[in-house]
Coordinates of C-alpha atoms and ligand atoms in Angstrom, one line a residue:
X1 CA -26.6 45.4 -58.1
X2 CA -27.3 41.7 -57.4
X3 CA -24.8 40.7 -60.1
X4 CA -22.2 43.0 -58.7
X5 CA -22.6 41.5 -55.2
X6 CA -22.3 38.0 -56.6
X7 CA -19.1 38.7 -58.4
X8 CA -17.8 40.4 -55.3
X9 CA -18.5 37.3 -53.3
X10 CA -17.0 35.1 -56.0
X11 CA -13.9 37.3 -56.0
X12 CA -13.6 37.1 -52.2
X13 CA -14.0 33.3 -52.2
X14 CA -11.4 33.0 -54.9
X15 CA -9.0 35.2 -52.9
X16 CA -9.5 33.2 -49.8
X17 CA -9.0 30.0 -51.8
X18 CA -5.7 31.3 -53.2
X19 CA -4.5 32.5 -49.8
X20 CA -5.4 29.2 -48.1
X21 CA -3.7 27.4 -51.0
X22 CA -0.5 29.3 -50.4
X23 CA -0.6 28.8 -46.7
X24 CA -0.9 25.1 -47.2
X25 CA 2.3 24.9 -49.1
X26 CA 4.3 27.0 -46.6
X27 CA 3.0 25.8 -43.3
X28 CA 3.0 22.0 -43.7
X29 CA 6.3 21.4 -45.4
X30 CA 7.9 18.6 -43.4
X31 CA 10.5 19.9 -40.9
X32 CA 13.3 17.5 -41.9
X33 CA 14.0 17.1 -45.5
X34 CA 10.8 15.3 -46.6
X35 CA 9.5 15.5 -50.2
X36 CA 6.7 17.9 -49.3
X37 CA 4.0 15.2 -49.8
X38 CA 2.2 16.2 -46.6
X39 CA 1.8 19.7 -48.1
X40 CA -0.5 18.2 -50.8
X41 CA -2.9 16.7 -48.3
X42 CA -6.3 18.5 -48.1
X43 CA -6.6 17.4 -44.4
X44 CA -3.4 19.3 -43.6
X45 CA -4.5 22.5 -45.3
X46 CA -4.5 24.3 -41.9
X47 CA -1.2 23.0 -40.7
X48 CA -2.8 21.1 -37.9
X49 CA -3.6 17.4 -37.7
X50 CA -6.8 17.1 -35.8
X51 CA -7.1 13.6 -34.4
X52 CA -10.2 11.9 -33.1
X53 CA -9.9 9.4 -30.3
X54 CA -12.0 7.8 -27.5
X55 CA -10.0 8.0 -24.3
X56 CA -11.7 5.0 -22.6
X57 CA -9.4 2.3 -23.8
X58 CA -6.3 1.8 -21.7
X59 CA -3.4 1.4 -22.4
X60 CA -4.0 2.8 -25.9
X61 CA -5.9 5.9 -24.7
X62 CA -7.3 7.1 -21.4
X63 CA -7.6 10.4 -19.6
X64 CA -4.2 10.9 -17.9
X65 CA -3.4 12.6 -14.5
X66 CA -3.4 16.0 -16.2
X67 CA -7.0 15.5 -17.3
X68 CA -5.8 15.2 -21.0
X69 CA -5.9 12.2 -23.2
X70 CA -2.8 10.0 -22.8
X71 CA -1.7 6.5 -23.7
X72 CA 0.2 4.6 -26.4
X73 CA -1.9 5.9 -29.4
X74 CA -1.7 9.5 -28.2
X75 CA 2.1 9.3 -27.8
X76 CA 2.3 7.6 -31.2
X77 CA 0.3 10.1 -33.1
X78 CA 2.2 13.0 -31.4
X79 CA 5.5 11.4 -32.5
X80 CA 4.0 11.0 -36.1
X81 CA 3.0 14.6 -36.1
X82 CA 6.5 15.6 -35.0
X83 CA 8.0 13.6 -37.9
X84 CA 5.6 15.2 -40.3
X85 CA 6.2 18.7 -39.0
X86 CA 2.6 19.3 -38.1
X87 CA 0.9 20.3 -34.9
X88 CA -1.4 17.6 -33.5
X89 CA -4.7 18.3 -31.8
X90 CA -6.6 15.6 -30.0
X91 CA -10.4 15.5 -30.0
X92 CA -11.9 13.1 -27.5
X93 CA -15.3 11.8 -28.5
X94 CA -17.4 8.6 -28.5
X95 CA -15.9 5.7 -30.3
X96 CA -19.0 5.3 -32.4
X97 CA -18.6 8.8 -33.8
X98 CA -15.0 8.6 -34.9
X99 CA -15.3 7.3 -38.4
X100 CA -18.1 9.7 -39.4
X101 CA -16.1 12.6 -38.0
X102 CA -13.2 12.1 -40.3
X103 CA -13.3 14.8 -43.0
X104 CA -15.5 17.1 -41.0
X105 CA -14.6 17.5 -37.3
X106 CA -11.3 15.6 -37.6
X107 CA -8.5 14.7 -40.1
X108 CA -8.0 11.2 -38.8
X109 CA -8.6 8.9 -35.9
X110 CA -6.3 6.8 -33.6
X111 CA -8.3 4.7 -31.2
X112 CA -7.0 1.1 -31.2
X113 CA -9.2 0.9 -34.2
X114 CA -9.4 -2.4 -36.0
X115 CA -9.2 -2.5 -39.8
X116 CA -12.5 -3.8 -41.1
X117 CA -14.0 -4.1 -44.6
X118 CA -17.1 -2.2 -43.4
X119 CA -15.0 0.8 -42.2
X120 CA -13.0 0.7 -45.4
X121 CA -16.1 1.7 -47.2
X122 CA -15.9 5.1 -45.6
X123 CA -12.2 5.6 -44.6
X124 CA -8.7 4.5 -45.6
X125 CA -6.3 3.0 -43.1
X126 CA -2.6 3.6 -42.5
X127 CA -0.3 0.6 -42.3
X128 CA -1.3 -1.3 -39.3
X129 CA 0.7 -0.8 -36.1
X130 CA -0.6 -3.4 -33.6
X131 CA -2.0 -6.9 -33.5
X132 CA -5.0 -7.6 -31.3
X133 CA -7.8 -10.1 -30.6
X134 CA -11.0 -9.8 -28.6
X135 CA -10.9 -11.2 -25.0
X136 CA -13.8 -12.4 -22.9
X137 CA -14.0 -11.1 -19.3
X138 CA -16.1 -13.2 -16.9
X139 CA -16.6 -13.5 -13.2
X140 CA -13.9 -15.5 -11.5
X141 CA -16.3 -18.4 -10.7
X142 CA -17.9 -18.5 -14.1
X143 CA -17.6 -21.7 -16.2
X144 CA -17.8 -19.9 -19.5
X145 CA -14.7 -21.0 -21.4
X146 CA -15.7 -21.8 -25.0
X147 CA -17.9 -20.4 -27.8
X148 CA -20.9 -22.5 -27.0
X149 CA -21.0 -21.2 -23.5
X150 CA -21.8 -17.7 -24.8
X151 CA -25.1 -18.8 -26.4
X152 CA -28.0 -17.0 -24.8
X153 CA -25.9 -15.0 -22.4
X154 CA -26.1 -11.3 -21.5
X155 CA -22.9 -9.8 -23.0
X156 CA -21.6 -6.3 -22.6
X157 CA -19.3 -4.4 -25.0
X158 CA -18.5 -0.9 -26.3
X159 CA -21.0 0.4 -28.9
X160 CA -19.7 0.3 -32.4
X161 CA -16.6 -1.9 -31.8
X162 CA -15.6 -5.2 -33.2
X163 CA -16.6 -6.7 -29.8
X164 CA -20.1 -5.3 -30.4
X165 CA -20.2 -6.8 -33.9
X166 CA -19.1 -10.2 -32.5
X167 CA -21.9 -10.3 -30.0
X168 CA -24.4 -9.6 -32.7
X169 CA -23.4 -13.0 -34.2
X170 CA -23.7 -15.0 -31.0
X171 CA -26.9 -17.1 -31.0
X172 CA -29.6 -15.7 -28.7
X173 CA -27.2 -13.5 -26.8
X174 CA -28.5 -10.3 -25.3
X175 CA -26.2 -7.5 -26.6
X176 CA -25.7 -4.8 -24.1
X177 CA -23.8 -1.9 -25.7
X178 CA -22.1 0.8 -23.6
X179 CA -20.4 4.0 -24.5
X180 CA -17.6 3.3 -22.1
X181 CA -16.1 -0.2 -21.8
X182 CA -15.4 0.4 -18.0
X183 CA -19.2 0.7 -17.4
X184 CA -19.7 -2.7 -19.0
X185 CA -16.9 -4.1 -16.7
X186 CA -18.6 -2.5 -13.7
X187 CA -21.9 -4.2 -14.6
X188 CA -20.0 -7.5 -14.9
X189 CA -18.5 -7.1 -11.5
X190 CA -22.0 -6.2 -10.1
X191 CA -23.6 -9.3 -11.6
X192 CA -25.6 -7.6 -14.3
X193 CA -23.8 -9.3 -17.2
X194 CA -22.5 -12.8 -17.9
X195 CA -19.5 -11.6 -19.9
X196 CA -17.8 -8.6 -21.5
X197 CA -16.1 -8.8 -24.8
X198 CA -13.3 -6.2 -25.3
X199 CA -9.9 -6.1 -26.9
X200 CA -6.9 -8.0 -25.3
X201 CA -4.9 -5.2 -23.8
X202 CA -7.8 -3.2 -22.3
X203 CA -9.2 -6.5 -21.0
X204 CA -5.9 -7.1 -19.2
X205 CA -6.0 -3.6 -17.7
X206 CA -9.6 -4.1 -16.5
X207 CA -8.9 -7.6 -15.2
X208 CA -6.0 -6.2 -13.1
X209 CA -8.2 -3.5 -11.8
X210 CA -10.8 -5.9 -10.6
X211 CA -8.5 -8.9 -10.0
X212 CA -10.6 -10.2 -7.1
X213 CA -13.7 -10.5 -9.1
X214 CA -13.0 -11.2 -12.8
X215 CA -10.8 -13.2 -15.1
X216 CA -9.8 -12.6 -18.7
X217 CA -9.9 -15.3 -21.3
X218 CA -8.1 -15.2 -24.7
X219 CA -10.8 -15.0 -27.5
X220 CA -8.8 -17.4 -29.6
X221 CA -10.3 -20.0 -27.3
X222 CA -13.7 -18.9 -28.5
X223 CA -12.7 -18.8 -32.2
X224 CA -12.3 -15.0 -32.4
X225 CA -10.1 -13.9 -35.3
X226 CA -7.0 -11.8 -35.1
X227 CA -7.4 -8.1 -35.6
X228 CA -5.1 -5.3 -36.7
X229 CA -5.1 -1.7 -35.5
X230 CA -4.4 1.2 -37.8
X231 CA -5.0 4.9 -38.1
X232 CA -8.2 5.8 -39.9
X233 CA -7.7 8.4 -42.6
X234 CA -9.9 10.4 -45.0
X235 CA -10.7 8.4 -48.0
X236 CA -8.5 9.2 -51.0
X237 CA -6.1 11.5 -49.2
X238 CA -3.0 9.6 -50.5
X239 CA -0.7 12.5 -49.5
X240 CA -1.7 12.2 -45.9
X241 CA -1.6 8.4 -45.9
X242 CA 2.0 8.5 -47.4
X243 CA 3.2 11.0 -44.9
X244 CA 1.7 9.1 -41.9
X245 CA 3.1 5.7 -43.2
X246 CA 6.5 7.3 -43.8
X247 CA 6.5 8.7 -40.3
X248 CA 5.4 5.4 -38.8
X249 CA 8.2 3.6 -40.6
X250 CA 10.8 6.1 -39.4
X251 CA 9.5 5.6 -35.8
X252 CA 9.8 1.9 -36.1
X253 CA 13.3 2.1 -37.7
X254 CA 14.7 4.5 -35.1
X255 CA 13.4 2.6 -32.1
X256 CA 10.9 5.1 -30.9
X257 CA 7.9 2.8 -31.6
X258 CA 9.4 0.0 -29.5
X259 CA 10.2 2.4 -26.7
X260 CA 6.5 3.5 -26.6
X261 CA 5.4 -0.1 -26.6
X262 CA 7.5 -0.9 -23.5
X263 CA 6.5 2.4 -21.9
X264 CA 2.8 2.0 -22.3
X265 CA 1.9 -1.6 -23.2
X266 CA 4.3 -4.3 -22.2
X267 CA 5.6 -3.1 -18.9
Ligands
LIG1 N1 -10.5 -2.6 -31.7 C1 -11.9 -2.4 -31.5 C2 -12.6 -1.7 -32.7 O1 -11.9 -1.2 -33.6 C3 -12.2 -1.5 -30.3 C4 -11.6 -0.2 -30.3 C5 -12.1 0.7 -29.2 N2 -11.3 1.9 -29.0 C6 -11.5 2.9 -28.1 N3 -10.6 3.8 -28.1 N4 -12.5 2.9 -27.4 O2 -13.7 -1.7 -32.9

């Protein structure tokens, strides 16, 4: 009896596996004359690319007028999905959860995410698509303008970001981590923080929003290193990485990428 049940379950599982396997081949074949590489990706087994983001990072991702995530990264990953012939579904979540969600809740993440060695222990990255550096936001009348001035200061940032990791290394600094960068900026404006460290383009957006109160200083002046954004992918899914990189290259070659840059970033 028990034996029978087990073999029935095994048979069912095997069937399901076979069916899913077939579905994979059929549903994810690239729309336009690709080599079918995407079809071999475990992440694309269901024909949908589920993409994690954290829509608190304008101009790369934010909640648009429609109440849905919008921004450069969102437009880019949708264009990538189109080239790959896959549906794209965006999952908005906290930045700090993005990497751990890949392979369970999501297939990949696009979130102005900097390639770091630490992250590369758990995920692979696509070719990089944007250069960045951390910026320092301070009150307009602040005299903070070089690395030594940050020593012992109260500094806000978004939890789990490269800005957060930088603050960890500043001598005697009090590290205030926020889930949303805009909350850190509000606390800076209200005098609860001495500085906020956040990526260049979001820093410029926030500075414009609070132009009467704060200024944005290039982190190069503080010795902060250049960073590169890329799409985080499941470790070892070479088929997905190849398909994403091929789509990214096509978008660069056909001018779509530059169009998105001028539409969302360099207006
Ligand atoms: N580039 C920084 C990092 O990778 C910050 C990214 C924050 N992105 C976001 N969507 N909140 O850590």
